[in-house]
Amino acid sequence: MPSFSYAARDRAGAATSGHLDAPTRRDALRSLSARGMNVVSLTELTSGPGAAAKGAKTEKAAAAKSTAKPRSPQGSSRPAGSEKVSLFH
């Protein structure tokens, strides 16, 4: 069964993180939501050689995305920062 690493906020707004096993990413999100958690990030962990390196790359990419300034697409009528964002890929 896949393992997931997560960062979330509880009902009181306190930051929390940990690991959980779930059959799918969707199940992991549902499980955390049922516990009253607002998920900030969820990363599937892998096993075997290179697993730690892959996890580190995923976390770095997530951190880079969260610090990037929003840009308006060329020719878009939307103001900068109003792009559609999906939290669940």
PDB file of N, CA and C in Angstrom:
ATOM      1  N   MET A   1       0.855  -1.165   0.000  1.00  0.00           N
ATOM      2  CA  MET A   1       0.000   0.000   0.000  1.00  0.00           C
ATOM      3  C   MET A   1       0.907   1.236   0.000  1.00  0.00           C
ATOM      4  N   PRO A   2       0.593   2.230  -0.815  1.00  0.00           N
ATOM      5  CA  PRO A   2       1.415   3.439  -0.863  1.00  0.00           C
ATOM      6  C   PRO A   2       1.421   4.189   0.471  1.00  0.00           C
ATOM      7  N   SER A   3       2.527   4.862   0.727  1.00  0.00           N
ATOM      8  CA  SER A   3       2.659   5.731   1.892  1.00  0.00           C
ATOM      9  C   SER A   3       2.713   7.167   1.409  1.00  0.00           C
ATOM     10  N   PHE A   4       2.171   8.066   2.215  1.00  0.00           N
ATOM     11  CA  PHE A   4       2.130   9.476   1.866  1.00  0.00           C
ATOM     12  C   PHE A   4       2.676  10.309   3.018  1.00  0.00           C
ATOM     13  N   SER A   5       3.387  11.352   2.678  1.00  0.00           N
ATOM     14  CA  SER A   5       3.851  12.339   3.637  1.00  0.00           C
ATOM     15  C   SER A   5       2.951  13.554   3.461  1.00  0.00           C
ATOM     16  N   TYR A   6       2.517  14.149   4.583  1.00  0.00           N
ATOM     17  CA  TYR A   6       1.617  15.289   4.453  1.00  0.00           C
ATOM     18  C   TYR A   6       2.004  16.420   5.391  1.00  0.00           C
ATOM     19  N   ALA A   7       1.579  17.609   5.021  1.00  0.00           N
ATOM     20  CA  ALA A   7       1.622  18.795   5.872  1.00  0.00           C
ATOM     21  C   ALA A   7       0.206  19.330   5.852  1.00  0.00           C
ATOM     22  N   ALA A   8      -0.310  19.707   7.015  1.00  0.00           N
ATOM     23  CA  ALA A   8      -1.692  20.145   7.099  1.00  0.00           C
ATOM     24  C   ALA A   8      -1.870  21.110   8.264  1.00  0.00           C
ATOM     25  N   ARG A   9      -3.063  21.669   8.345  1.00  0.00           N
ATOM     26  CA  ARG A   9      -3.467  22.510   9.476  1.00  0.00           C
ATOM     27  C   ARG A   9      -4.673  21.843  10.111  1.00  0.00           C
ATOM     28  N   ASP A  10      -4.668  21.783  11.444  1.00  0.00           N
ATOM     29  CA  ASP A  10      -5.811  21.178  12.128  1.00  0.00           C
ATOM     30  C   ASP A  10      -6.928  22.206  12.273  1.00  0.00           C
ATOM     31  N   ARG A  11      -8.017  21.824  12.934  1.00  0.00           N
ATOM     32  CA  ARG A  11      -9.175  22.721  13.066  1.00  0.00           C
ATOM     33  C   ARG A  11      -8.838  24.014  13.787  1.00  0.00           C
ATOM     34  N   ALA A  12      -7.850  23.963  14.676  1.00  0.00           N
ATOM     35  CA  ALA A  12      -7.434  25.152  15.411  1.00  0.00           C
ATOM     36  C   ALA A  12      -6.450  26.010  14.612  1.00  0.00           C
ATOM     37  N   GLY A  13      -6.008  25.511  13.457  1.00  0.00           N
ATOM     38  CA  GLY A  13      -5.080  26.244  12.606  1.00  0.00           C
ATOM     39  C   GLY A  13      -3.621  25.913  12.864  1.00  0.00           C
ATOM     40  N   ALA A  14      -3.367  24.972  13.769  1.00  0.00           N
ATOM     41  CA  ALA A  14      -1.988  24.594  14.071  1.00  0.00           C
ATOM     42  C   ALA A  14      -1.423  23.717  12.958  1.00  0.00           C
ATOM     43  N   ALA A  15      -0.162  23.976  12.603  1.00  0.00           N
ATOM     44  CA  ALA A  15       0.497  23.183  11.566  1.00  0.00           C
ATOM     45  C   ALA A  15       0.837  21.805  12.121  1.00  0.00           C
ATOM     46  N   THR A  16       0.654  20.795  11.288  1.00  0.00           N
ATOM     47  CA  THR A  16       0.990  19.428  11.649  1.00  0.00           C
ATOM     48  C   THR A  16       1.498  18.714  10.407  1.00  0.00           C
ATOM     49  N   SER A  17       2.272  17.664  10.600  1.00  0.00           N
ATOM     50  CA  SER A  17       2.766  16.881   9.468  1.00  0.00           C
ATOM     51  C   SER A  17       2.931  15.446   9.908  1.00  0.00           C
ATOM     52  N   GLY A  18       3.031  14.553   8.949  1.00  0.00           N
ATOM     53  CA  GLY A  18       3.210  13.154   9.278  1.00  0.00           C
ATOM     54  C   GLY A  18       3.150  12.283   8.052  1.00  0.00           C
ATOM     55  N   HIS A  19       2.973  10.990   8.291  1.00  0.00           N
ATOM     56  CA  HIS A  19       2.900   9.991   7.224  1.00  0.00           C
ATOM     57  C   HIS A  19       1.651   9.159   7.430  1.00  0.00           C
ATOM     58  N   LEU A  20       1.078   8.666   6.341  1.00  0.00           N
ATOM     59  CA  LEU A  20      -0.020   7.726   6.443  1.00  0.00           C
ATOM     60  C   LEU A  20      -0.023   6.805   5.243  1.00  0.00           C
ATOM     61  N   ASP A  21      -0.586   5.623   5.432  1.00  0.00           N
ATOM     62  CA  ASP A  21      -0.739   4.647   4.358  1.00  0.00           C
ATOM     63  C   ASP A  21      -2.165   4.713   3.851  1.00  0.00           C
ATOM     64  N   ALA A  22      -2.324   4.708   2.541  1.00  0.00           N
ATOM     65  CA  ALA A  22      -3.650   4.736   1.923  1.00  0.00           C
ATOM     66  C   ALA A  22      -3.534   4.119   0.532  1.00  0.00           C
ATOM     67  N   PRO A  23      -4.615   3.493   0.050  1.00  0.00           N
ATOM     68  CA  PRO A  23      -4.569   2.864  -1.270  1.00  0.00           C
ATOM     69  C   PRO A  23      -4.311   3.852  -2.418  1.00  0.00           C
ATOM     70  N   THR A  24      -4.864   5.075  -2.288  1.00  0.00           N
ATOM     71  CA  THR A  24      -4.710   6.076  -3.345  1.00  0.00           C
ATOM     72  C   THR A  24      -4.519   7.456  -2.721  1.00  0.00           C
ATOM     73  N   ARG A  25      -4.090   8.397  -3.534  1.00  0.00           N
ATOM     74  CA  ARG A  25      -3.950   9.791  -3.090  1.00  0.00           C
ATOM     75  C   ARG A  25      -5.298  10.330  -2.623  1.00  0.00           C
ATOM     76  N   ARG A  26      -6.330  10.022  -3.371  1.00  0.00           N
ATOM     77  CA  ARG A  26      -7.674  10.486  -3.017  1.00  0.00           C
ATOM     78  C   ARG A  26      -8.086   9.956  -1.641  1.00  0.00           C
ATOM     79  N   ASP A  27      -7.802   8.682  -1.374  1.00  0.00           N
ATOM     80  CA  ASP A  27      -8.128   8.095  -0.070  1.00  0.00           C
ATOM     81  C   ASP A  27      -7.336   8.773   1.050  1.00  0.00           C
ATOM     82  N   ALA A  28      -6.084   9.106   0.786  1.00  0.00           N
ATOM     83  CA  ALA A  28      -5.266   9.796   1.780  1.00  0.00           C
ATOM     84  C   ALA A  28      -5.874  11.162   2.109  1.00  0.00           C
ATOM     85  N   LEU A  29      -6.289  11.896   1.068  1.00  0.00           N
ATOM     86  CA  LEU A  29      -6.905  13.206   1.278  1.00  0.00           C
ATOM     87  C   LEU A  29      -8.209  13.078   2.060  1.00  0.00           C
ATOM     88  N   ARG A  30      -9.009  12.074   1.720  1.00  0.00           N
ATOM     89  CA  ARG A  30     -10.276  11.858   2.440  1.00  0.00           C
ATOM     90  C   ARG A  30     -10.029  11.530   3.909  1.00  0.00           C
ATOM     91  N   SER A  31      -9.036  10.693   4.172  1.00  0.00           N
ATOM     92  CA  SER A  31      -8.711  10.302   5.536  1.00  0.00           C
ATOM     93  C   SER A  31      -8.301  11.518   6.369  1.00  0.00           C
ATOM     94  N   LEU A  32      -7.450  12.350   5.804  1.00  0.00           N
ATOM     95  CA  LEU A  32      -7.001  13.540   6.523  1.00  0.00           C
ATOM     96  C   LEU A  32      -8.145  14.525   6.719  1.00  0.00           C
ATOM     97  N   SER A  33      -8.968  14.682   5.715  1.00  0.00           N
ATOM     98  CA  SER A  33     -10.129  15.568   5.820  1.00  0.00           C
ATOM     99  C   SER A  33     -11.085  15.089   6.910  1.00  0.00           C
ATOM    100  N   ALA A  34     -11.284  13.771   7.000  1.00  0.00           N
ATOM    101  CA  ALA A  34     -12.170  13.206   8.026  1.00  0.00           C
ATOM    102  C   ALA A  34     -11.643  13.479   9.430  1.00  0.00           C
ATOM    103  N   ARG A  35     -10.336  13.686   9.545  1.00  0.00           N
ATOM    104  CA  ARG A  35      -9.719  14.014  10.838  1.00  0.00           C
ATOM    105  C   ARG A  35      -9.749  15.517  11.112  1.00  0.00           C
ATOM    106  N   GLY A  36     -10.381  16.284  10.218  1.00  0.00           N
ATOM    107  CA  GLY A  36     -10.464  17.732  10.399  1.00  0.00           C
ATOM    108  C   GLY A  36      -9.236  18.481   9.942  1.00  0.00           C
ATOM    109  N   MET A  37      -8.446  17.865   9.081  1.00  0.00           N
ATOM    110  CA  MET A  37      -7.211  18.485   8.597  1.00  0.00           C
ATOM    111  C   MET A  37      -7.438  19.199   7.277  1.00  0.00           C
ATOM    112  N   ASN A  38      -6.827  20.352   7.133  1.00  0.00           N
ATOM    113  CA  ASN A  38      -6.811  21.092   5.874  1.00  0.00           C
ATOM    114  C   ASN A  38      -5.429  20.846   5.264  1.00  0.00           C
ATOM    115  N   VAL A  39      -5.365  20.000   4.236  1.00  0.00           N
ATOM    116  CA  VAL A  39      -4.091  19.552   3.678  1.00  0.00           C
ATOM    117  C   VAL A  39      -3.408  20.677   2.897  1.00  0.00           C
ATOM    118  N   VAL A  40      -2.138  20.902   3.230  1.00  0.00           N
ATOM    119  CA  VAL A  40      -1.314  21.896   2.547  1.00  0.00           C
ATOM    120  C   VAL A  40      -0.500  21.216   1.454  1.00  0.00           C
ATOM    121  N   SER A  41       0.085  20.039   1.769  1.00  0.00           N
ATOM    122  CA  SER A  41       0.814  19.278   0.758  1.00  0.00           C
ATOM    123  C   SER A  41       0.676  17.792   1.059  1.00  0.00           C
ATOM    124  N   LEU A  42       0.709  17.005   0.002  1.00  0.00           N
ATOM    125  CA  LEU A  42       0.614  15.553   0.115  1.00  0.00           C
ATOM    126  C   LEU A  42       1.530  14.954  -0.940  1.00  0.00           C
ATOM    127  N   THR A  43       2.497  14.166  -0.500  1.00  0.00           N
ATOM    128  CA  THR A  43       3.489  13.590  -1.396  1.00  0.00           C
ATOM    129  C   THR A  43       3.518  12.085  -1.222  1.00  0.00           C
ATOM    130  N   GLU A  44       3.383  11.348  -2.325  1.00  0.00           N
ATOM    131  CA  GLU A  44       3.491   9.900  -2.244  1.00  0.00           C
ATOM    132  C   GLU A  44       4.955   9.527  -2.089  1.00  0.00           C
ATOM    133  N   LEU A  45       5.224   8.694  -1.099  1.00  0.00           N
ATOM    134  CA  LEU A  45       6.586   8.221  -0.853  1.00  0.00           C
ATOM    135  C   LEU A  45       6.792   6.936  -1.628  1.00  0.00           C
ATOM    136  N   THR A  46       8.007   6.726  -2.093  1.00  0.00           N
ATOM    137  CA  THR A  46       8.328   5.501  -2.814  1.00  0.00           C
ATOM    138  C   THR A  46       9.326   4.702  -2.001  1.00  0.00           C
ATOM    139  N   SER A  47       9.449   3.437  -2.319  1.00  0.00           N
ATOM    140  CA  SER A  47      10.438   2.616  -1.630  1.00  0.00           C
ATOM    141  C   SER A  47      11.498   2.186  -2.624  1.00  0.00           C
ATOM    142  N   GLY A  48      12.637   1.759  -2.113  1.00  0.00           N
ATOM    143  CA  GLY A  48      13.707   1.303  -2.979  1.00  0.00           C
ATOM    144  C   GLY A  48      14.773   2.356  -3.156  1.00  0.00           C
ATOM    145  N   PRO A  49      15.791   2.056  -3.978  1.00  0.00           N
ATOM    146  CA  PRO A  49      16.910   2.976  -4.186  1.00  0.00           C
ATOM    147  C   PRO A  49      16.433   4.302  -4.778  1.00  0.00           C
ATOM    148  N   GLY A  50      16.935   5.383  -4.264  1.00  0.00           N
ATOM    149  CA  GLY A  50      16.595   6.699  -4.795  1.00  0.00           C
ATOM    150  C   GLY A  50      15.303   7.265  -4.248  1.00  0.00           C
ATOM    151  N   ALA A  51      14.626   6.564  -3.355  1.00  0.00           N
ATOM    152  CA  ALA A  51      13.340   7.039  -2.843  1.00  0.00           C
ATOM    153  C   ALA A  51      13.493   8.353  -2.107  1.00  0.00           C
ATOM    154  N   ALA A  52      14.499   8.459  -1.260  1.00  0.00           N
ATOM    155  CA  ALA A  52      14.695   9.687  -0.500  1.00  0.00           C
ATOM    156  C   ALA A  52      14.988  10.855  -1.435  1.00  0.00           C
ATOM    157  N   ALA A  53      15.775  10.624  -2.467  1.00  0.00           N
ATOM    158  CA  ALA A  53      16.102  11.685  -3.417  1.00  0.00           C
ATOM    159  C   ALA A  53      14.854  12.150  -4.144  1.00  0.00           C
ATOM    160  N   LYS A  54      13.977  11.214  -4.535  1.00  0.00           N
ATOM    161  CA  LYS A  54      12.751  11.594  -5.233  1.00  0.00           C
ATOM    162  C   LYS A  54      11.866  12.429  -4.327  1.00  0.00           C
ATOM    163  N   GLY A  55      11.729  12.032  -3.083  1.00  0.00           N
ATOM    164  CA  GLY A  55      10.924  12.786  -2.128  1.00  0.00           C
ATOM    165  C   GLY A  55      11.463  14.183  -1.921  1.00  0.00           C
ATOM    166  N   ALA A  56      12.783  14.311  -1.851  1.00  0.00           N
ATOM    167  CA  ALA A  56      13.407  15.612  -1.670  1.00  0.00           C
ATOM    168  C   ALA A  56      13.132  16.509  -2.870  1.00  0.00           C
ATOM    169  N   LYS A  57      13.213  15.945  -4.075  1.00  0.00           N
ATOM    170  CA  LYS A  57      12.933  16.733  -5.271  1.00  0.00           C
ATOM    171  C   LYS A  57      11.487  17.204  -5.272  1.00  0.00           C
ATOM    172  N   THR A  58      10.557  16.351  -4.889  1.00  0.00           N
ATOM    173  CA  THR A  58       9.153  16.714  -4.865  1.00  0.00           C
ATOM    174  C   THR A  58       8.915  17.842  -3.879  1.00  0.00           C
ATOM    175  N   GLU A  59       9.506  17.760  -2.698  1.00  0.00           N
ATOM    176  CA  GLU A  59       9.338  18.804  -1.693  1.00  0.00           C
ATOM    177  C   GLU A  59       9.940  20.121  -2.174  1.00  0.00           C
ATOM    178  N   LYS A  60      11.118  20.073  -2.834  1.00  0.00           N
ATOM    179  CA  LYS A  60      11.728  21.288  -3.352  1.00  0.00           C
ATOM    180  C   LYS A  60      10.838  21.920  -4.415  1.00  0.00           C
ATOM    181  N   ALA A  61      10.260  21.108  -5.283  1.00  0.00           N
ATOM    182  CA  ALA A  61       9.384  21.632  -6.329  1.00  0.00           C
ATOM    183  C   ALA A  61       8.153  22.281  -5.714  1.00  0.00           C
ATOM    184  N   ALA A  62       7.591  21.657  -4.683  1.00  0.00           N
ATOM    185  CA  ALA A  62       6.414  22.219  -4.019  1.00  0.00           C
ATOM    186  C   ALA A  62       6.760  23.542  -3.358  1.00  0.00           C
ATOM    187  N   ALA A  63       7.934  23.619  -2.731  1.00  0.00           N
ATOM    188  CA  ALA A  63       8.362  24.854  -2.079  1.00  0.00           C
ATOM    189  C   ALA A  63       8.569  25.956  -3.120  1.00  0.00           C
ATOM    190  N   ALA A  64       9.148  25.607  -4.253  1.00  0.00           N
ATOM    191  CA  ALA A  64       9.381  26.596  -5.306  1.00  0.00           C
ATOM    192  C   ALA A  64       8.061  27.133  -5.837  1.00  0.00           C
ATOM    193  N   LYS A  65       7.079  26.258  -6.014  1.00  0.00           N
ATOM    194  CA  LYS A  65       5.771  26.696  -6.505  1.00  0.00           C
ATOM    195  C   LYS A  65       5.107  27.643  -5.519  1.00  0.00           C
ATOM    196  N   SER A  66       5.249  27.362  -4.226  1.00  0.00           N
ATOM    197  CA  SER A  66       4.563  28.176  -3.228  1.00  0.00           C
ATOM    198  C   SER A  66       5.185  29.552  -3.074  1.00  0.00           C
ATOM    199  N   THR A  67       6.466  29.729  -3.481  1.00  0.00           N
ATOM    200  CA  THR A  67       7.116  31.027  -3.346  1.00  0.00           C
ATOM    201  C   THR A  67       7.146  31.799  -4.658  1.00  0.00           C
ATOM    202  N   ALA A  68       6.729  31.191  -5.747  1.00  0.00           N
ATOM    203  CA  ALA A  68       6.750  31.860  -7.046  1.00  0.00           C
ATOM    204  C   ALA A  68       5.675  32.941  -7.104  1.00  0.00           C
ATOM    205  N   LYS A  69       6.017  34.047  -7.748  1.00  0.00           N
ATOM    206  CA  LYS A  69       5.040  35.119  -7.924  1.00  0.00           C
ATOM    207  C   LYS A  69       4.059  34.731  -9.025  1.00  0.00           C
ATOM    208  N   PRO A  70       2.763  34.994  -8.823  1.00  0.00           N
ATOM    209  CA  PRO A  70       1.795  34.683  -9.875  1.00  0.00           C
ATOM    210  C   PRO A  70       2.007  35.604 -11.077  1.00  0.00           C
ATOM    211  N   ARG A  71       1.873  35.039 -12.260  1.00  0.00           N
ATOM    212  CA  ARG A  71       2.029  35.823 -13.482  1.00  0.00           C
ATOM    213  C   ARG A  71       0.761  35.733 -14.305  1.00  0.00           C
ATOM    214  N   SER A  72       0.452  36.790 -14.981  1.00  0.00           N
ATOM    215  CA  SER A  72      -0.694  36.802 -15.874  1.00  0.00           C
ATOM    216  C   SER A  72      -0.237  36.291 -17.235  1.00  0.00           C
ATOM    217  N   PRO A  73      -0.968  35.329 -17.819  1.00  0.00           N
ATOM    218  CA  PRO A  73      -0.589  34.850 -19.144  1.00  0.00           C
ATOM    219  C   PRO A  73      -0.641  35.975 -20.168  1.00  0.00           C
ATOM    220  N   GLN A  74       0.234  35.914 -21.172  1.00  0.00           N
ATOM    221  CA  GLN A  74       0.259  36.930 -22.219  1.00  0.00           C
ATOM    222  C   GLN A  74      -1.095  37.009 -22.902  1.00  0.00           C
ATOM    223  N   GLY A  75      -1.596  38.204 -23.031  1.00  0.00           N
ATOM    224  CA  GLY A  75      -2.848  38.402 -23.750  1.00  0.00           C
ATOM    225  C   GLY A  75      -4.082  38.033 -22.938  1.00  0.00           C
ATOM    226  N   SER A  76      -3.949  37.710 -21.694  1.00  0.00           N
ATOM    227  CA  SER A  76      -5.088  37.326 -20.867  1.00  0.00           C
ATOM    228  C   SER A  76      -5.778  38.572 -20.340  1.00  0.00           C
ATOM    229  N   SER A  77      -7.089  38.485 -20.205  1.00  0.00           N
ATOM    230  CA  SER A  77      -7.827  39.605 -19.651  1.00  0.00           C
ATOM    231  C   SER A  77      -7.910  39.521 -18.133  1.00  0.00           C
ATOM    232  N   ARG A  78      -7.396  38.413 -17.574  1.00  0.00           N
ATOM    233  CA  ARG A  78      -7.410  38.254 -16.120  1.00  0.00           C
ATOM    234  C   ARG A  78      -6.273  39.055 -15.501  1.00  0.00           C
ATOM    235  N   PRO A  79      -6.533  39.674 -14.351  1.00  0.00           N
ATOM    236  CA  PRO A  79      -5.434  40.351 -13.653  1.00  0.00           C
ATOM    237  C   PRO A  79      -4.463  39.323 -13.078  1.00  0.00           C
ATOM    238  N   ALA A  80      -3.219  39.747 -12.866  1.00  0.00           N
ATOM    239  CA  ALA A  80      -2.215  38.844 -12.296  1.00  0.00           C
ATOM    240  C   ALA A  80      -2.696  38.316 -10.957  1.00  0.00           C
ATOM    241  N   GLY A  81      -2.449  37.043 -10.701  1.00  0.00           N
ATOM    242  CA  GLY A  81      -2.836  36.427  -9.442  1.00  0.00           C
ATOM    243  C   GLY A  81      -4.229  35.834  -9.440  1.00  0.00           C
ATOM    244  N   SER A  82      -4.961  35.924 -10.554  1.00  0.00           N
ATOM    245  CA  SER A  82      -6.323  35.402 -10.570  1.00  0.00           C
ATOM    246  C   SER A  82      -6.440  34.120 -11.401  1.00  0.00           C
ATOM    247  N   GLU A  83      -5.298  33.469 -11.663  1.00  0.00           N
ATOM    248  CA  GLU A  83      -5.327  32.239 -12.427  1.00  0.00           C
ATOM    249  C   GLU A  83      -6.038  31.156 -11.637  1.00  0.00           C
ATOM    250  N   LYS A  84      -6.632  30.198 -12.342  1.00  0.00           N
ATOM    251  CA  LYS A  84      -7.261  29.051 -11.682  1.00  0.00           C
ATOM    252  C   LYS A  84      -6.188  28.171 -11.088  1.00  0.00           C
ATOM    253  N   VAL A  85      -6.386  27.725  -9.857  1.00  0.00           N
ATOM    254  CA  VAL A  85      -5.418  26.894  -9.173  1.00  0.00           C
ATOM    255  C   VAL A  85      -6.122  25.646  -8.671  1.00  0.00           C
ATOM    256  N   SER A  86      -5.531  24.482  -8.914  1.00  0.00           N
ATOM    257  CA  SER A  86      -6.063  23.229  -8.407  1.00  0.00           C
ATOM    258  C   SER A  86      -5.141  22.713  -7.317  1.00  0.00           C
ATOM    259  N   LEU A  87      -5.708  22.429  -6.150  1.00  0.00           N
ATOM    260  CA  LEU A  87      -4.910  21.911  -5.046  1.00  0.00           C
ATOM    261  C   LEU A  87      -4.686  20.424  -5.152  1.00  0.00           C
ATOM    262  N   PHE A  88      -5.485  19.738  -5.964  1.00  0.00           N
ATOM    263  CA  PHE A  88      -5.404  18.278  -6.055  1.00  0.00           C
ATOM    264  C   PHE A  88      -5.073  17.892  -7.483  1.00  0.00           C
ATOM    265  N   HIS A  89      -3.844  17.487  -7.710  1.00  0.00           N
ATOM    266  CA  HIS A  89      -3.380  17.114  -9.052  1.00  0.00           C
ATOM    267  C   HIS A  89      -3.661  15.672  -9.296  1.00  0.00           C
TER     268      HIS A  89
END
